[in-house]
Amino acid sequence: MLVSLIIFASSALLGCYVGLAYPGLTENFVEKLRESFAPLSDQDPLQLALIILLNNAVKCLGAVLLGPLFGLAPIALGTINGFVLGLVSIAVSEARGSFYIVVAIAPHGVLEVPAMLLSIAIGLREGWLLVRKLNGEKVELKREVKAGLSLYVKLVLPLLIAAAFTESFITPLLMEIIF
């Protein structure tokens, strides 16, 4: 879990650095992101929650299922999500302030980020076990993948469900009340 946190946090810091060092690039990226998510603003909260859940559940499941491929999918998940979070956080905090970012992200982030980190950790473990197996060690990779899927269903998925509903029902209310 520590390695997944390091991947995510270092990528977020890199995103923050890029956001500060290249403001023009950051503005363009955030604008493209805003345009790509614009259709979601018309969704009712339940539909939005289901869309968010499906997106996050598929990505986290991909990290678990594709982890045995040397851990590349989990590394990509942590790197991309961390970088984008850092980049967008800088852009939005410069426009609206740091407190705005905290209110917009923290309610669902306290659920979503641990779920994602756990998925990354599961996938990285599977990738490491494949390397060990290729080096001739006796490793029960199939059993580990099944255990990872079980953990995904029992812990990751419930956290993602709670995060999606928090993001689409609670966060908008908080944003409306506070801002």
GROMACS .gro file of C-alpha atoms in nm:
model
  179
    1MET     CA    1   0.000   0.000   0.000
    2LEU     CA    2   0.292   0.231   0.072
    3VAL     CA    3   0.426   0.195  -0.282
    4SER     CA    4   0.086   0.282  -0.430
    5LEU     CA    5   0.071   0.590  -0.205
    6ILE     CA    6   0.420   0.694  -0.316
    7ILE     CA    7   0.325   0.655  -0.684
    8PHE     CA    8   0.004   0.855  -0.639
    9ALA     CA    9   0.150   1.127  -0.416
   10SER     CA   10   0.465   1.180  -0.622
   11SER     CA   11   0.254   1.203  -0.937
   12ALA     CA   12   0.024   1.455  -0.767
   13LEU     CA   13   0.328   1.662  -0.667
   14LEU     CA   14   0.455   1.645  -1.024
   15GLY     CA   15   0.113   1.759  -1.145
   16CYS     CA   16   0.128   2.052  -0.902
   17TYR     CA   17   0.476   2.142  -1.026
   18VAL     CA   18   0.367   2.130  -1.392
   19GLY     CA   19   0.059   2.334  -1.303
   20LEU     CA   20   0.274   2.604  -1.148
   21ALA     CA   21   0.557   2.592  -1.403
   22TYR     CA   22   0.339   2.583  -1.715
   23PRO     CA   23   0.021   2.781  -1.649
   24GLY     CA   24  -0.074   2.809  -2.017
   25LEU     CA   25  -0.051   2.436  -2.070
   26THR     CA   26  -0.244   2.379  -1.749
   27GLU     CA   27  -0.525   2.615  -1.851
   28ASN     CA   28  -0.557   2.439  -2.187
   29PHE     CA   29  -0.563   2.097  -2.022
   30VAL     CA   30  -0.823   2.200  -1.764
   31GLU     CA   31  -1.039   2.357  -2.036
   32LYS     CA   32  -1.026   2.036  -2.243
   33LEU     CA   33  -1.113   1.838  -1.931
   34ARG     CA   34  -1.404   2.072  -1.857
   35GLU     CA   35  -1.532   2.032  -2.214
   36SER     CA   36  -1.511   1.654  -2.197
   37PHE     CA   37  -1.707   1.647  -1.870
   38ALA     CA   38  -1.964   1.910  -1.976
   39PRO     CA   39  -2.228   1.652  -2.080
   40LEU     CA   40  -2.223   1.514  -1.726
   41SER     CA   41  -2.349   1.843  -1.583
   42ASP     CA   42  -2.693   1.769  -1.731
   43GLN     CA   43  -2.725   1.434  -1.553
   44ASP     CA   44  -2.942   1.391  -1.247
   45PRO     CA   45  -2.746   1.293  -0.933
   46LEU     CA   46  -2.836   0.924  -0.953
   47GLN     CA   47  -2.726   0.893  -1.316
   48LEU     CA   48  -2.410   1.087  -1.235
   49ALA     CA   49  -2.334   0.859  -0.940
   50LEU     CA   50  -2.372   0.553  -1.162
   51ILE     CA   51  -2.148   0.702  -1.432
   52ILE     CA   52  -1.881   0.793  -1.176
   53LEU     CA   53  -1.909   0.450  -1.016
   54LEU     CA   54  -1.878   0.269  -1.347
   55ASN     CA   55  -1.575   0.477  -1.448
   56ASN     CA   56  -1.391   0.426  -1.119
   57ALA     CA   57  -1.494   0.062  -1.077
   58VAL     CA   58  -1.368  -0.031  -1.423
   59LYS     CA   59  -1.035   0.147  -1.373
   60CYS     CA   60  -0.976  -0.007  -1.031
   61LEU     CA   61  -1.082  -0.351  -1.153
   62GLY     CA   62  -0.844  -0.309  -1.445
   63ALA     CA   63  -0.560  -0.240  -1.202
   64VAL     CA   64  -0.643  -0.562  -1.018
   65LEU     CA   65  -0.698  -0.782  -1.325
   66LEU     CA   66  -0.405  -0.644  -1.526
   67GLY     CA   67  -0.168  -0.627  -1.231
   68PRO     CA   68  -0.001  -0.955  -1.325
   69LEU     CA   69   0.129  -0.783  -1.640
   70PHE     CA   70   0.429  -0.658  -1.441
   71GLY     CA   71   0.216  -0.405  -1.252
   72LEU     CA   72   0.195  -0.166  -1.547
   73ALA     CA   73  -0.181  -0.098  -1.525
   74PRO     CA   74  -0.175  -0.015  -1.152
   75ILE     CA   75   0.127   0.210  -1.200
   76ALA     CA   76  -0.054   0.389  -1.485
   77LEU     CA   77  -0.369   0.429  -1.273
   78GLY     CA   78  -0.179   0.586  -0.984
   79THR     CA   79   0.039   0.803  -1.204
   80ILE     CA   80  -0.236   0.942  -1.425
   81ASN     CA   81  -0.485   1.002  -1.144
   82GLY     CA   82  -0.225   1.160  -0.918
   83PHE     CA   83  -0.088   1.384  -1.192
   84VAL     CA   84  -0.432   1.502  -1.305
   85LEU     CA   85  -0.538   1.567  -0.945
   86GLY     CA   86  -0.226   1.777  -0.884
   87LEU     CA   87  -0.258   1.970  -1.209
   88VAL     CA   88  -0.628   2.044  -1.172
   89SER     CA   89  -0.588   2.130  -0.803
   90ILE     CA   90  -0.333   2.398  -0.887
   91ALA     CA   91  -0.546   2.545  -1.165
   92VAL     CA   92  -0.865   2.551  -0.960
   93SER     CA   93  -0.701   2.671  -0.639
   94GLU     CA   94  -0.544   2.963  -0.825
   95ALA     CA   95  -0.886   3.056  -0.963
   96ARG     CA   96  -1.101   2.983  -0.659
   97GLY     CA   97  -0.872   2.917  -0.363
   98SER     CA   98  -0.746   2.611  -0.180
   99PHE     CA   99  -1.053   2.580   0.042
  100TYR     CA  100  -1.266   2.536  -0.270
  101ILE     CA  101  -1.053   2.237  -0.372
  102VAL     CA  102  -1.080   2.084  -0.025
  103VAL     CA  103  -1.459   2.113  -0.020
  104ALA     CA  104  -1.489   1.982  -0.377
  105ILE     CA  105  -1.260   1.682  -0.331
  106ALA     CA  106  -1.236   1.580   0.035
  107PRO     CA  107  -1.590   1.442   0.092
  108HIS     CA  108  -1.560   1.175  -0.176
  109GLY     CA  109  -1.180   1.168  -0.190
  110VAL     CA  110  -1.152   1.019   0.159
  111LEU     CA  111  -1.335   0.716   0.019
  112GLU     CA  112  -1.222   0.708  -0.344
  113VAL     CA  113  -0.848   0.755  -0.294
  114PRO     CA  114  -0.807   0.466  -0.045
  115ALA     CA  115  -1.012   0.243  -0.278
  116MET     CA  116  -0.788   0.335  -0.570
  117LEU     CA  117  -0.469   0.293  -0.364
  118LEU     CA  118  -0.583  -0.051  -0.252
  119SER     CA  119  -0.653  -0.152  -0.613
  120ILE     CA  120  -0.309  -0.030  -0.713
  121ALA     CA  121  -0.150  -0.220  -0.425
  122ILE     CA  122  -0.330  -0.541  -0.521
  123GLY     CA  123  -0.221  -0.507  -0.883
  124LEU     CA  124   0.138  -0.425  -0.789
  125ARG     CA  125   0.154  -0.731  -0.565
  126GLU     CA  126   0.029  -0.948  -0.849
  127GLY     CA  127   0.286  -0.795  -1.085
  128TRP     CA  128   0.564  -0.858  -0.834
  129LEU     CA  129   0.449  -1.218  -0.791
  130LEU     CA  130   0.467  -1.270  -1.167
  131VAL     CA  131   0.826  -1.146  -1.168
  132ARG     CA  132   0.908  -1.387  -0.886
  133LYS     CA  133   0.736  -1.671  -1.071
  134LEU     CA  134   0.934  -1.594  -1.387
  135ASN     CA  135   1.248  -1.612  -1.175
  136GLY     CA  136   1.161  -1.970  -1.084
  137GLU     CA  137   1.000  -1.919  -0.743
  138LYS     CA  138   0.694  -2.121  -0.657
  139VAL     CA  139   0.419  -1.862  -0.652
  140GLU     CA  140   0.045  -1.923  -0.659
  141LEU     CA  141  -0.046  -1.633  -0.884
  142LYS     CA  142  -0.393  -1.764  -0.963
  143ARG     CA  143  -0.477  -1.782  -0.591
  144GLU     CA  144  -0.342  -1.429  -0.539
  145VAL     CA  145  -0.551  -1.289  -0.825
  146LYS     CA  146  -0.860  -1.454  -0.676
  147ALA     CA  147  -0.775  -1.307  -0.334
  148GLY     CA  148  -0.727  -0.966  -0.498
  149LEU     CA  149  -1.065  -0.990  -0.669
  150SER     CA  150  -1.225  -1.087  -0.340
  151LEU     CA  151  -1.073  -0.783  -0.172
  152TYR     CA  152  -1.191  -0.569  -0.462
  153VAL     CA  153  -1.550  -0.690  -0.422
  154LYS     CA  154  -1.554  -0.674  -0.041
  155LEU     CA  155  -1.369  -0.347   0.018
  156VAL     CA  156  -1.282  -0.150  -0.296
  157LEU     CA  157  -1.623  -0.165  -0.461
  158PRO     CA  158  -1.820  -0.058  -0.150
  159LEU     CA  159  -1.581   0.236  -0.102
  160LEU     CA  160  -1.626   0.335  -0.467
  161ILE     CA  161  -2.005   0.313  -0.435
  162ALA     CA  162  -2.001   0.537  -0.129
  163ALA     CA  163  -1.759   0.778  -0.301
  164ALA     CA  164  -1.970   0.804  -0.618
  165PHE     CA  165  -2.288   0.878  -0.427
  166THR     CA  166  -2.106   1.125  -0.203
  167GLU     CA  167  -1.960   1.300  -0.508
  168SER     CA  168  -2.292   1.333  -0.685
  169PHE     CA  169  -2.528   1.399  -0.393
  170ILE     CA  170  -2.335   1.545  -0.097
  171THR     CA  171  -2.053   1.740  -0.261
  172PRO     CA  172  -2.287   1.955  -0.475
  173LEU     CA  173  -2.490   2.042  -0.165
  174LEU     CA  174  -2.176   2.139   0.026
  175MET     CA  175  -2.054   2.348  -0.266
  176GLU     CA  176  -2.389   2.524  -0.287
  177ILE     CA  177  -2.405   2.592   0.087
  178ILE     CA  178  -2.045   2.708   0.124
  179PHE     CA  179  -1.992   2.886  -0.208
   0.00000   0.00000   0.00000
